[in-house]
Amino acid sequence: ELVRIIVFVFGAALAIRTVYSAIQTFVLPRSANDRLSRFVFRASLGVFGLLLRKTHTYEQRDRIMAFFAPISLLALIPISLILIFLGFAGMYWALGNVGSWEQALKVSGSSIVTLGYAAPGDLADGFLMFAEAAIGLILVAVLIAYLPTMYSAFQRREQAVTMLEVRAGAHHRCDARNRHLPLPQWLGRLSGRAGRRQGDGDAPRLRRPGRSS
């Protein structure tokens, strides 16, 4: 009986800690130092480090590392589901209504993917099944809702980098076919802000690359 109590407490702690990690990563509107997320990103970085050994140029490394953050972030959901699956399996086994660990794993897997083909008749096990199914659905829904936010953040970062390059005086490459295209609106606004800050006399004038002044 003592072993079952310890297993139940450990399984509950594992499930609660995993849900708390998911809340910190996907819901909390600020950065948080989460151990599970840090472990996943470090493990992913180790895998990408092996891939970088075969590269020789910056362009090759950049193409590979562009997938580091999205893949690491997407890997958090299946890893969280696996930890919840194991935690609830321990709780099912600790309650004693399933015959073995194999049956406990079947019940937990059936619950987290909402299949429901292996359902014990006990009320306590049924409550755990409903809780596990709800947690699994919520985690997947949170990921789907978080993806547009993540993509928007990437877009804002790329726009900020582009504006920083313009302020630093970087010249973008363009060929003769693109020289007749109008300048983007945000580039004109940037020029106006620079003029107001530095004065009309010494304000930098932004020109299209390839044209003479």
Coordinates of C-alpha atoms in Angstrom, one line a residue, residues 94-202:
A94 CA -1.9 3.1 -7.7
L95 CA -5.7 3.1 -7.3
G96 CA -5.6 -0.7 -7.8
N97 CA -8.6 -1.0 -10.2
V98 CA -6.4 -2.0 -13.1
G99 CA -4.7 -5.3 -13.1
S100 CA -1.2 -4.4 -14.2
W101 CA 1.0 -1.6 -15.5
E102 CA 0.2 -2.6 -19.0
Q103 CA -3.5 -2.1 -18.4
A104 CA -2.8 1.2 -16.7
L105 CA -0.9 2.5 -19.7
K106 CA -3.7 1.4 -22.0
V107 CA -6.3 3.3 -19.9
S108 CA -4.1 6.4 -19.7
G109 CA -3.4 6.3 -23.5
S110 CA -7.1 5.8 -24.2
S111 CA -8.0 8.8 -22.0
I112 CA -5.4 11.3 -23.2
V113 CA -6.3 10.8 -26.9
T114 CA -10.0 10.7 -26.0
L115 CA -10.6 7.3 -27.6
G116 CA -12.2 5.8 -24.5
Y117 CA -11.9 2.1 -25.6
A118 CA -10.4 1.1 -22.2
A119 CA -12.5 2.5 -19.4
P120 CA -12.5 1.1 -15.8
G121 CA -15.9 1.2 -14.0
D122 CA -14.7 2.8 -10.8
L123 CA -15.7 6.4 -10.0
A124 CA -12.2 7.5 -9.0
D125 CA -10.7 6.1 -12.2
G126 CA -13.5 7.7 -14.2
F127 CA -12.7 11.1 -12.7
L128 CA -9.1 10.7 -13.6
M129 CA -10.0 9.8 -17.1
F130 CA -12.1 12.9 -17.6
A131 CA -9.4 15.1 -16.2
E132 CA -6.7 13.5 -18.4
A133 CA -8.9 13.8 -21.5
A134 CA -9.6 17.5 -20.7
I135 CA -5.9 18.3 -20.2
G136 CA -4.9 16.6 -23.4
L137 CA -7.5 18.6 -25.4
I138 CA -6.6 21.9 -23.7
L139 CA -2.9 21.4 -24.5
V140 CA -3.6 20.8 -28.2
A141 CA -6.0 23.8 -28.3
V142 CA -3.5 26.0 -26.7
L143 CA -0.8 25.1 -29.2
I144 CA -3.2 25.8 -32.1
A145 CA -4.1 29.2 -30.6
Y146 CA -0.4 30.0 -29.9
L147 CA 0.9 29.4 -33.4
P148 CA -0.6 32.6 -35.0
T149 CA 0.8 34.6 -32.1
M150 CA 4.3 33.0 -32.6
Y151 CA 4.1 33.7 -36.3
S152 CA 3.2 37.4 -35.7
A153 CA 6.1 37.7 -33.3
F154 CA 8.5 36.4 -35.9
Q155 CA 7.1 38.9 -38.5
R156 CA 7.6 41.8 -36.1
R157 CA 11.1 40.7 -35.4
E158 CA 12.0 40.5 -39.1
Q159 CA 10.5 43.9 -39.7
A160 CA 12.5 45.4 -36.8
V161 CA 15.7 43.8 -38.2
T162 CA 15.0 45.3 -41.6
M163 CA 14.4 48.8 -40.2
L164 CA 17.6 48.4 -38.2
E165 CA 19.6 47.6 -41.3
V166 CA 18.1 50.7 -43.0
R167 CA 19.1 52.9 -40.1
A168 CA 22.6 51.5 -40.1
G169 CA 23.0 52.3 -43.8
A170 CA 22.9 48.8 -45.2
H171 CA 22.3 48.7 -49.0
H172 CA 19.9 46.1 -50.2
R173 CA 20.6 44.3 -53.5
C174 CA 18.2 44.8 -56.3
D175 CA 18.3 44.3 -60.0
A176 CA 17.1 46.5 -62.8
R177 CA 13.6 45.0 -62.8
N178 CA 12.9 46.1 -59.2
R179 CA 14.2 49.7 -59.5
H180 CA 11.0 51.1 -60.8
L181 CA 9.0 49.7 -57.9
P182 CA 7.7 52.3 -55.3
L183 CA 9.4 52.4 -51.9
P184 CA 7.4 50.7 -49.0
Q185 CA 5.3 53.0 -46.9
W186 CA 7.1 52.2 -43.6
L187 CA 10.4 53.3 -45.3
G188 CA 8.9 56.7 -45.9
R189 CA 7.7 57.0 -42.3
L190 CA 11.2 56.0 -41.1
S191 CA 12.7 58.8 -43.2
G192 CA 10.2 61.3 -41.8
R193 CA 11.0 60.3 -38.2
A194 CA 14.7 60.6 -38.9
G195 CA 14.3 64.0 -40.3
R196 CA 12.3 65.3 -37.3
R197 CA 15.0 64.0 -34.9
Q198 CA 18.0 65.3 -36.7
G199 CA 16.6 68.5 -38.3
D200 CA 15.8 69.3 -41.9
G201 CA 19.4 70.3 -42.8
D202 CA 21.3 67.1 -41.9

